[in-house]
Structures are given as C-alpha cells and as structure tokens.
Short mmCIF file of C-alpha atoms and ligand atoms in Angstrom, two decimals:
data_model
loop_
_atom_site.label_atom_id
_atom_site.label_comp_id
_atom_site.label_asym_id
_atom_site.label_seq_id
_atom_site.Cartn_x
_atom_site.Cartn_y
_atom_site.Cartn_z
CA MET A 1 0.04 -0.01 -0.15
CA LEU A 2 1.20 3.43 -1.06
CA ILE A 3 0.40 6.27 1.10
CA ASP A 4 1.00 9.86 0.04
CA ILE A 5 1.84 12.58 2.76
CA ILE A 6 1.02 15.69 2.30
CA ALA A 7 2.98 18.61 4.08
CA GLY A 8 3.33 22.53 2.99
CA ALA A 9 3.27 24.90 6.12
CA ARG A 10 5.46 24.87 9.36
CA PRO A 11 2.46 23.15 11.39
CA ASN A 12 2.37 20.55 8.84
CA PHE A 13 5.89 19.51 10.02
CA ILE A 14 5.10 18.85 13.71
CA LYS A 15 2.37 16.97 12.55
CA ILE A 16 3.35 14.39 9.96
CA ALA A 17 7.07 13.78 11.41
CA PRO A 18 5.19 11.27 14.09
CA ILE A 19 3.41 9.65 11.31
CA VAL A 20 6.30 9.21 9.64
CA GLU A 21 8.00 7.08 11.97
CA ALA A 22 4.65 5.09 12.58
CA ILE A 23 4.71 4.08 8.96
CA THR A 24 8.60 3.15 8.83
CA LYS A 25 7.86 1.01 12.29
CA ALA A 26 5.22 -0.77 10.89
CA LYS A 27 7.13 -1.35 7.31
CA ASP A 28 10.47 -3.02 9.35
CA ARG A 29 7.23 -5.11 11.08
CA GLY A 30 6.72 -6.69 7.72
CA ILE A 31 3.35 -4.67 6.85
CA ASP A 32 3.04 -3.98 3.64
CA ILE A 33 3.09 -0.42 4.00
CA ASN A 34 4.76 2.23 1.95
CA TYR A 35 4.49 6.51 2.06
CA ARG A 36 5.96 9.07 0.05
CA LEU A 37 6.36 12.17 1.12
CA VAL A 38 4.91 15.67 -0.73
CA HIS A 39 6.46 18.85 0.37
CA THR A 40 4.37 21.49 -1.35
CA GLY A 41 6.77 24.24 -1.27
CA GLN A 42 4.25 26.46 0.54
CA HIS A 43 6.64 27.58 3.34
CA TYR A 44 10.48 27.53 1.92
CA ASP A 45 12.36 29.44 3.92
CA LYS A 46 15.20 27.69 5.94
CA LYS A 47 13.97 28.96 9.14
CA MET A 48 10.23 27.77 8.58
CA SER A 49 10.65 24.41 6.45
CA HIS A 50 14.14 22.79 6.26
CA ASP A 51 14.96 23.43 10.10
CA PHE A 52 12.08 21.86 11.22
CA PHE A 53 13.14 18.74 9.06
CA GLU A 54 16.13 18.57 10.48
CA GLN A 55 15.24 18.48 14.12
CA LEU A 56 12.42 16.47 13.89
CA GLY A 57 14.59 13.88 11.88
CA ILE A 58 12.21 13.87 8.87
CA PRO A 59 13.36 12.36 5.64
CA GLU A 60 14.11 14.57 2.75
CA PRO A 61 10.63 14.16 0.80
CA HIS A 62 10.47 12.52 -2.13
CA HIS A 63 8.76 15.75 -4.06
CA ASN A 64 8.98 18.84 -3.29
CA LEU A 65 6.18 20.71 -5.64
CA GLU A 66 7.78 24.49 -5.02
CA ALA A 67 4.76 25.86 -4.85
CA GLY A 68 5.95 28.95 -2.77
CA SER A 69 4.27 32.48 -1.81
CA GLY A 70 1.45 34.16 -3.35
CA THR A 71 -2.68 35.09 -3.10
CA GLN A 72 -4.60 32.31 -1.55
CA ALA A 73 -5.87 31.33 -5.08
CA GLU A 74 -2.32 31.47 -7.14
CA GLN A 75 -0.69 29.41 -4.00
CA THR A 76 -3.41 26.74 -4.14
CA GLY A 77 -3.48 26.71 -8.03
CA LYS A 78 0.19 26.04 -8.21
CA ILE A 79 -0.41 23.29 -5.45
CA MET A 80 -3.23 21.66 -7.36
CA MET A 81 -1.36 21.45 -10.36
CA GLY A 82 2.08 20.22 -9.31
CA TYR A 83 -0.16 17.28 -7.30
CA GLU A 84 -1.57 16.77 -9.69
CA LYS A 85 0.94 15.87 -12.15
CA LEU A 86 2.65 13.79 -9.54
CA LEU A 87 -0.26 11.56 -9.08
CA THR A 88 -0.96 11.03 -12.99
CA GLU A 89 2.71 9.92 -12.97
CA LYS A 90 2.02 7.28 -10.43
CA ALA A 91 -1.06 7.45 -8.09
CA CYS A 92 -1.01 6.45 -4.54
CA ASP A 93 -3.44 4.34 -2.38
CA LEU A 94 -4.97 6.65 0.20
CA CYS A 95 -3.60 10.79 0.71
CA ILE A 96 -2.97 11.94 4.12
CA VAL A 97 -3.50 15.49 4.71
CA VAL A 98 -3.07 17.11 8.36
CA GLY A 99 -4.19 20.51 9.65
CA ASP A 100 -5.62 22.80 7.58
CA VAL A 101 -3.68 25.00 5.47
CA THR A 102 -3.54 25.94 2.06
CA SER A 103 -2.03 22.90 1.01
CA THR A 104 -3.90 20.34 3.16
CA MET A 105 -7.43 21.65 0.94
CA ALA A 106 -5.25 21.99 -2.62
CA CYS A 107 -3.83 18.14 -1.99
CA SER A 108 -7.36 16.34 -0.92
CA ILE A 109 -9.00 17.96 -3.75
CA VAL A 110 -6.30 17.04 -6.13
CA ALA A 111 -6.69 13.27 -4.32
CA LYS A 112 -10.15 12.69 -5.15
CA LYS A 113 -10.91 14.58 -8.53
CA ALA A 114 -7.41 13.44 -10.25
CA GLY A 115 -7.87 9.28 -9.36
CA ASN A 116 -10.66 8.99 -6.82
CA ILE A 117 -7.96 8.60 -3.98
CA LYS A 118 -9.38 8.20 -0.49
CA VAL A 119 -8.57 11.03 2.09
CA ALA A 120 -7.54 10.81 5.34
CA HIS A 121 -7.76 14.05 7.30
CA VAL A 122 -5.31 14.13 10.31
CA GLU A 123 -6.85 16.87 12.92
CA GLY A 124 -10.36 16.98 10.84
CA GLY A 125 -13.53 18.28 12.36
CA ILE A 126 -12.35 21.16 14.10
CA ARG A 127 -14.33 24.02 13.23
CA SER A 128 -13.98 28.11 14.41
CA ARG A 129 -17.27 29.10 12.49
CA ASP A 130 -15.34 31.96 11.51
CA LEU A 131 -15.23 32.23 7.60
CA THR A 132 -12.85 35.41 7.62
CA MET A 133 -10.25 32.61 8.05
CA PRO A 134 -8.58 30.92 5.51
CA GLU A 135 -8.28 28.33 7.83
CA GLU A 136 -11.68 27.71 8.35
CA ILE A 137 -12.65 27.28 5.00
CA ASN A 138 -9.68 25.04 4.32
CA ARG A 139 -11.20 22.88 7.42
CA MET A 140 -14.70 22.68 5.54
CA VAL A 141 -13.49 22.45 2.04
CA THR A 142 -11.44 19.40 2.84
CA ASP A 143 -13.67 17.54 5.35
CA ALA A 144 -16.20 17.65 2.65
CA ILE A 145 -14.27 15.35 0.96
CA THR A 146 -12.45 13.40 3.40
CA ASP A 147 -12.95 9.79 3.71
CA TYR A 148 -11.03 9.12 7.04
CA PHE A 149 -11.01 11.43 9.52
CA PHE A 150 -8.59 10.83 12.83
CA THR A 151 -9.61 13.28 15.58
CA THR A 152 -7.77 15.43 18.25
CA SER A 153 -10.85 16.03 19.80
CA ALA A 154 -15.00 14.88 20.96
CA THR A 155 -15.89 18.35 19.85
CA ALA A 156 -14.34 17.23 16.61
CA ASN A 157 -16.66 13.90 16.98
CA GLU A 158 -19.74 16.26 17.62
CA ASN A 159 -19.39 18.74 14.83
CA LEU A 160 -18.53 15.35 12.20
CA LYS A 161 -21.63 13.82 13.43
CA ALA A 162 -23.78 17.00 13.39
CA ALA A 163 -22.46 17.73 9.56
CA GLY A 164 -23.94 13.99 9.23
CA VAL A 165 -20.95 11.92 8.98
CA PRO A 166 -20.64 8.56 10.13
CA ASP A 167 -19.50 6.84 13.38
CA SER A 168 -17.51 4.45 10.84
CA ARG A 169 -15.42 7.20 9.38
CA ILE A 170 -14.25 8.75 12.55
CA PHE A 171 -11.63 7.59 14.42
CA PHE A 172 -10.76 9.51 17.90
CA VAL A 173 -6.71 8.90 18.07
CA GLY A 174 -5.59 12.50 19.69
CA ASN A 175 -2.93 15.28 19.18
CA THR A 176 -0.06 13.80 16.89
CA MET A 177 1.37 17.67 17.01
CA ILE A 178 1.72 15.93 20.65
CA ASP A 179 3.19 12.93 19.98
CA THR A 180 5.88 14.96 18.19
CA LEU A 181 6.28 17.17 21.36
CA GLN A 182 6.51 14.38 23.90
CA LYS A 183 8.81 12.89 21.71
CA GLN A 184 11.54 15.95 21.89
CA MET A 185 10.93 17.59 25.03
CA PRO A 186 13.86 15.83 26.58
CA ARG A 187 16.01 17.43 23.57
CA LEU A 188 14.23 21.11 23.91
CA MET A 189 17.62 23.43 24.06
CA ALA A 190 18.30 27.31 24.78
CA PRO A 191 18.24 29.25 22.03
CA PRO A 192 20.79 32.48 22.23
CA VAL A 193 18.43 34.95 23.44
CA TRP A 194 18.16 32.61 26.12
CA LYS A 195 21.79 34.39 27.40
CA SER A 196 21.85 37.23 25.84
CA ALA A 197 18.69 38.48 27.67
CA ASN A 198 19.51 37.22 30.77
CA LEU A 199 16.13 35.15 31.22
CA SER A 200 15.45 32.75 33.54
CA THR A 201 12.15 30.18 34.19
CA GLY A 202 8.93 32.02 35.10
CA ALA A 203 10.75 35.20 34.74
CA TYR A 204 9.34 36.13 30.38
CA LEU A 205 6.90 35.98 27.77
CA VAL A 206 6.75 34.18 24.33
CA LEU A 207 4.85 36.33 21.83
CA THR A 208 3.47 35.24 19.12
CA LEU A 209 1.47 36.63 16.03
CA HIS A 210 1.08 35.57 12.20
CA ARG A 211 -2.89 36.11 11.66
CA PRO A 212 -3.90 38.07 8.60
CA ALA A 213 -6.68 39.93 11.11
CA ASN A 214 -4.15 40.81 13.64
CA VAL A 215 -0.89 41.57 11.44
CA ASP A 216 -1.74 43.01 7.93
CA ASP A 217 -2.68 46.48 9.03
CA LYS A 218 -0.09 48.06 10.65
CA SER A 219 -2.52 50.60 13.27
CA LYS A 220 -4.18 46.78 14.49
CA LEU A 221 -0.90 45.40 15.10
CA ALA A 222 0.45 48.53 17.00
CA ALA A 223 -2.44 48.69 18.93
CA LEU A 224 -1.96 45.40 20.46
CA LEU A 225 2.15 45.70 20.40
CA HIS A 226 1.52 48.54 23.06
CA ALA A 227 -1.16 46.69 24.72
CA ILE A 228 1.39 44.38 25.72
CA ILE A 229 4.28 46.29 26.31
CA ASP A 230 2.37 48.20 28.66
CA SER A 231 0.75 45.37 30.30
CA SER A 232 4.22 43.31 30.69
CA ASN A 233 5.37 44.47 34.22
CA GLY A 234 8.76 45.29 32.42
CA LEU A 235 8.99 41.40 31.95
CA PRO A 236 11.36 40.72 28.97
CA ILE A 237 8.87 39.52 25.77
CA VAL A 238 10.47 37.09 23.54
CA PHE A 239 8.92 37.78 20.20
CA PRO A 240 10.08 35.40 17.02
CA VAL A 241 8.75 37.05 14.30
CA HIS A 242 6.61 35.11 11.42
CA PRO A 243 7.50 36.18 8.07
CA ARG A 244 4.17 37.47 7.39
CA THR A 245 4.48 40.23 10.24
CA SER A 246 8.02 41.15 10.01
CA LYS A 247 6.77 42.54 6.22
CA VAL A 248 4.99 45.73 8.53
CA LEU A 249 6.35 44.94 11.96
CA SER A 250 9.14 47.88 10.89
CA GLU A 251 5.99 50.20 9.75
CA THR A 252 3.87 50.23 13.04
CA GLY A 253 6.53 52.66 14.38
CA VAL A 254 6.36 50.71 17.78
CA ASP A 255 9.04 51.42 20.59
CA LEU A 256 10.61 47.60 20.57
CA SER A 257 13.21 48.08 22.81
CA THR A 258 12.49 46.25 25.51
CA VAL A 259 11.06 43.32 22.94
CA HIS A 260 13.62 40.68 22.40
CA LEU A 261 13.13 40.36 18.18
CA SER A 262 13.88 36.87 16.63
CA GLU A 263 13.98 35.48 13.36
CA PRO A 264 11.31 32.70 13.36
CA MET A 265 12.99 30.09 15.84
CA SER A 266 13.79 26.15 15.50
CA TYR A 267 11.36 23.84 17.54
CA LEU A 268 13.83 23.03 20.49
CA GLU A 269 14.15 26.48 20.63
CA PHE A 270 11.28 27.74 20.65
CA ASN A 271 9.47 25.05 22.98
CA PHE A 272 12.12 25.46 24.97
CA LEU A 273 10.97 29.14 25.59
CA VAL A 274 7.81 28.39 25.85
CA LYS A 275 8.01 25.29 28.51
CA ASN A 276 9.78 27.61 30.78
CA ALA A 277 7.51 31.12 30.05
CA LYS A 278 5.68 32.87 32.71
CA ALA A 279 2.78 32.93 29.97
CA VAL A 280 2.24 32.99 26.01
CA VAL A 281 0.31 35.41 23.90
CA THR A 282 -0.20 34.15 20.56
CA ASP A 283 -2.78 34.07 17.96
CA SER A 284 -1.80 29.88 17.27
CA GLY A 285 -3.91 27.15 17.14
CA GLY A 286 -0.89 25.03 17.41
CA ILE A 287 0.62 26.62 20.57
CA THR A 288 -1.98 27.07 22.58
CA GLU A 289 -2.01 23.12 22.07
CA GLU A 290 1.52 22.67 23.60
CA ALA A 291 1.05 25.09 25.93
CA THR A 292 -2.17 23.45 27.37
CA VAL A 293 0.11 19.58 27.82
CA MET A 294 3.32 21.85 29.00
CA GLY A 295 1.08 23.70 32.09
CA VAL A 296 2.06 27.07 30.58
CA PRO A 297 -0.37 30.28 30.91
CA CYS A 298 -1.29 30.52 27.14
CA MET A 299 -3.66 34.26 26.25
CA THR A 300 -4.82 33.78 22.86
CA LEU A 301 -5.48 37.09 20.55
CA ARG A 302 -8.55 35.62 18.79
CA ASP A 303 -12.53 36.07 19.39
CA ASN A 304 -12.88 32.09 18.46
CA THR A 305 -11.41 28.43 18.50
CA GLU A 306 -11.37 25.85 16.47
CA ARG A 307 -9.31 23.89 19.15
CA PRO A 308 -11.92 24.68 22.45
CA GLU A 309 -10.65 22.04 24.91
CA THR A 310 -7.23 23.86 25.36
CA CYS A 311 -9.90 26.44 27.06
CA THR A 312 -12.06 24.18 28.52
CA ILE A 313 -8.74 22.04 29.89
CA GLY A 314 -5.82 23.38 29.30
CA THR A 315 -4.42 26.69 30.04
CA ASN A 316 -5.28 28.59 27.00
CA GLU A 317 -8.14 31.42 28.04
CA LEU A 318 -9.57 33.48 24.61
CA ILE A 319 -8.56 37.11 25.40
CA GLY A 320 -10.11 38.71 22.43
CA THR A 321 -8.47 40.98 19.39
CA ASP A 322 -9.60 44.00 21.37
CA PRO A 323 -6.64 45.91 22.64
CA ALA A 324 -8.61 46.63 26.00
CA ASN A 325 -8.76 43.44 27.12
CA ILE A 326 -5.35 42.73 27.00
CA PRO A 327 -4.25 44.56 30.41
CA PRO A 328 -7.59 43.16 32.33
CA ALA A 329 -6.06 39.32 31.53
CA PHE A 330 -2.28 40.25 32.47
CA GLU A 331 -3.80 41.73 36.01
CA THR A 332 -5.11 37.82 36.34
CA LEU A 333 -1.97 36.08 35.32
CA PHE A 334 0.31 38.42 37.75
CA SER A 335 -1.89 38.30 40.63
CA GLY A 336 -1.58 34.14 40.42
CA ASN A 337 -5.25 33.66 39.65
CA TRP A 338 -4.37 32.08 36.09
CA LYS A 339 -6.57 28.70 35.94
CA LYS A 340 -4.55 25.31 36.41
CA GLY A 341 -4.81 23.39 33.36
CA GLY A 342 -5.33 19.66 32.33
CA ILE A 343 -4.56 17.67 29.33
CA PRO A 344 -7.21 16.19 26.93
CA PRO A 345 -7.82 12.42 26.32
CA LEU A 346 -5.79 10.88 24.19
CA TRP A 347 -3.10 13.74 23.95
CA ASP A 348 -0.50 10.94 25.19
CA GLY A 349 2.04 10.54 22.62
CA HIS A 350 0.74 7.75 21.01
CA THR A 351 -1.82 9.02 18.31
CA SER A 352 0.08 8.46 14.93
CA GLU A 353 0.88 5.03 15.97
CA ARG A 354 -3.25 4.63 16.22
CA ILE A 355 -4.01 6.29 13.42
CA ILE A 356 -1.50 3.64 11.02
CA ALA A 357 -2.88 1.15 13.50
CA ASN A 358 -6.26 2.08 11.71
CA ILE A 359 -4.98 2.54 8.47
CA ILE A 360 -3.47 -1.08 8.37
CA ASP A 361 -6.94 -2.51 9.61
CA ILE A 362 -9.53 -0.04 7.28
CA PHE A 363 -7.62 -1.25 4.41
CA GLY A 364 -7.00 -5.28 5.18
CA ILE A 365 -3.17 -4.78 5.13
CA ALA A 366 -2.18 -6.42 8.53
C1 UD1 B 23 0.25 29.76 7.02
C2 UD1 B 23 -1.34 28.98 7.14
C3 UD1 B 23 -1.49 29.16 8.79
C4 UD1 B 23 -0.27 28.56 9.72
C5 UD1 B 23 0.76 29.43 9.17
C6 UD1 B 23 2.24 28.73 10.20
C7 UD1 B 23 -2.69 28.94 5.36
C8 UD1 B 23 -3.95 29.84 4.79
N1 UD1 B 23 -2.00 29.58 6.70
O1 UD1 B 23 0.49 30.54 7.14
O2 UD1 B 23 -2.81 28.35 8.82
O3 UD1 B 23 -0.75 28.93 11.05
O4 UD1 B 23 1.04 28.49 7.90
O5 UD1 B 23 3.43 29.49 9.49
O6 UD1 B 23 -2.45 27.93 5.10
N2 UD1 B 23 6.56 33.39 3.48
C9 UD1 B 23 7.51 34.02 3.54
N3 UD1 B 23 8.75 32.40 4.03
C10 UD1 B 23 8.18 31.48 3.86
C11 UD1 B 23 6.73 31.21 4.14
C12 UD1 B 23 5.98 32.50 3.77
O7 UD1 B 23 8.62 34.65 3.71
O8 UD1 B 23 9.04 30.45 3.97
C13 UD1 B 23 5.54 35.25 3.19
C14 UD1 B 23 5.26 34.73 2.17
O9 UD1 B 23 5.76 35.25 1.31
C15 UD1 B 23 3.54 35.40 2.16
C16 UD1 B 23 3.31 35.13 3.99
O10 UD1 B 23 4.88 34.86 4.56
O11 UD1 B 23 3.45 36.88 2.01
C17 UD1 B 23 2.60 34.40 4.43
O12 UD1 B 23 3.04 32.84 4.02
P1 UD1 B 23 1.76 32.16 3.90
O13 UD1 B 23 2.22 30.36 3.64
O14 UD1 B 23 1.05 32.50 2.33
O15 UD1 B 23 0.94 31.63 4.83
P2 UD1 B 23 1.02 31.99 6.92
O16 UD1 B 23 0.60 33.78 6.91
O17 UD1 B 23 2.57 31.49 6.96
#
C-alpha cells in the first residue's frame, strides 16, 4: 500500500513527523505499507521548513512541488497543478493531509478529483465558525471530501456527526502534534536569547502573531503591541517574528526596545522558551495545544478557537482581538490567579501509532 503524506507549512511538519515514524515502524514489522512524502513548498524559508525537517528527523521529501508564495488562489492553484501531475505519473492508495493550511485543502481536492483516491484528514472536524479565516475554509472544504477523519477532540467528533458523517469514518485518536512534543521534550534547548537577554524560568513572556486579522493592518498590530508591552510589568518579551508579520512590523512605529525580536525559531528552541515562560501570548492554534500540555498560561488573541478543549481543559484563555482586553488578562496572570489546566484525552504521545493501526485495519493489509 502506498500512502502520500502531504506537508506544506510549518505546523504540518510537526504533525507529520510521528506519522512518518509510525509508518516506518509498521513497514519494519513486515507490513505492506509505504509512503511518499510530498512537500508542497508553501513554506520554503530555511527557518520555516528545512530546520524543522532536520531537528525532527523527518526524511527528505520524495517530491517538492515548489509552490512558493502567492495569493490564496495562486498558491492553491500551483499546489493543485503540481500534485495532479505527480498523481498522474504515479497514483497512491491513500492521501493523508494534516491540519488546515492551504496545502491541506489543495491536495485533498486533487486526490479525490484526479484519481478518486481515498483521503484521510488528520485533525479533521475542528471548526472556528469564522469564515474570515482562510484556515476555516480549508477545514470545511477538506472535510467535505474526506473519507477517514482522525480527530483530536470530542468537539471535532460532535461537529462531524452534526454534519452527517457516520461513526464508522470517525477515529478519535488524539493529537499528533503532541506526539512530537512528548518525543522532543528531553531534547529542548535554550536559544541564544536565553543567555543574551539573561532570561530565567517564569520571568519572561513569549509572543507570536501571524494571523492576517492581527498583523496585516499596521495600526491594529501597533495597538496590540502597545497593550502587551504596557501590561507586561517590565518582563522581557521574546517575539520570534513570522515572515508575514515582519513585513508590517517595521512600519508600526512601536518602540520595541524592551522586546527581543528574532527570526522564526527552531522547534526545539521555541518550545524550550514556551516551557519555561511565565506565559505565552499568541494567535496560533498549535501553540495553544503545546502550552496546554506544558501547563503554561496562554492568552490567545483571537475571538474564537477551533480548539475549545485548550480553554475548557487546558491553560488557554480567549482574550479576543480588542487591545482593551489585554490589561485585565495580565492582571489575572500577575495576581497568581491564572487557571491550572489538565491534558485533553488521548493527547498522550501515541496518536500516530493509533492512526497507522487504524489504516492497516481499514485497508486490510495486516
Ligand atoms: C500559514 C497557514 C497558517 C499557519 C501558518 C504557520 C494557510 C492559509 N495559513 O500561514 O494556518 O498557522 O502558515 O506559519 O495555509 N513567507 C515567507 N517564507 C516562507 C513562507 C511564507 O517569506 O517560508 C511569506 C509569504 O511570502 C507570505 C507570508 O509569509 O507573504 C505568508 O505565508 P503563507 O504561507 O501564505 O501563510 P502564513 O501566514 O504563513
């Protein structure tokens, strides 16, 4: 059996690493299972792509579609054309897509249309109900044509059932991003800023921002940064800057002298910082999951989340995108009253093994 694994953007690389490993282990046990790793090229900077492959021990992709940057339509079109060509040359038996990025949607459509190939969506079923997010459209389109849903949460299962997906196609397996985190936890390492800024455990903040709604407009970004800096009680703020944000940041005119800016950080360095931080301020989805597992207070600068369990069970709190909501959140943090969190069911480091066991079962290749 040949499985295509699609990876396009930074969070995908973290999610596919343990799946590749689980397939390799099954193959080593003599099971007739093989994979072809397809990098779409959506993220291409060394720090957004290559460094993740290296640190997480992901083998070289078999194919790189080299889609690169562009508008949503340009990027989608380039990925679709590249993947269609690949499938025309050699089809596969199953296409695994992960997460919610443009590559996820583009390749799932091609797999179904170009060869009626079965599609498995890892992290299927989650919904923000916010159609201004390109990711929500990617999730809805992908899930509309997915055959097998490997889900991270009870909420995802409910969403799928409400959309009429039968139980037989829903596999509640947990979170592959957490497989990677559990495995890499002992290898986390301090980035240079740890020493250069004289950071210590519980005495700094980590900030990431990259959602179009927060960073594409310079006055919006400036207002958020002002509120965060003014509320931070003088704690150092470490801010690894996403390429999308970096384009606007220099135009905001905000005094960033107390902020430690850096290029996007490697996986091991970034998660070292999160693990030891007083709190994380972010608009990412994946980081709210990692902060939950590490028990670190997390403020999410979004009005909604497709990962409600990070709030109901974990340490995450939706602060919203109004800068006025930021000071009260910091007051809760500094008064020592931030909630203590737990870990959502099946986020135990064994999700990818469960996914591959299910695939072996579904396709009868044991
Ligand atoms: C994408 C995902 C988002 C994910 C994020 C993580 C979609 C719709 N969005 O957003 O869900 O959380 O990745 O990083 O798929 N750029 C570079 N170098 C790169 C990659 C991008 O300079 O290696 C630039 C692009 O030129 C573009 C901007 O960054 O201007 C945004 O990149 P893009 O891949 O379109 O979306 P992200 O904002 O990264």
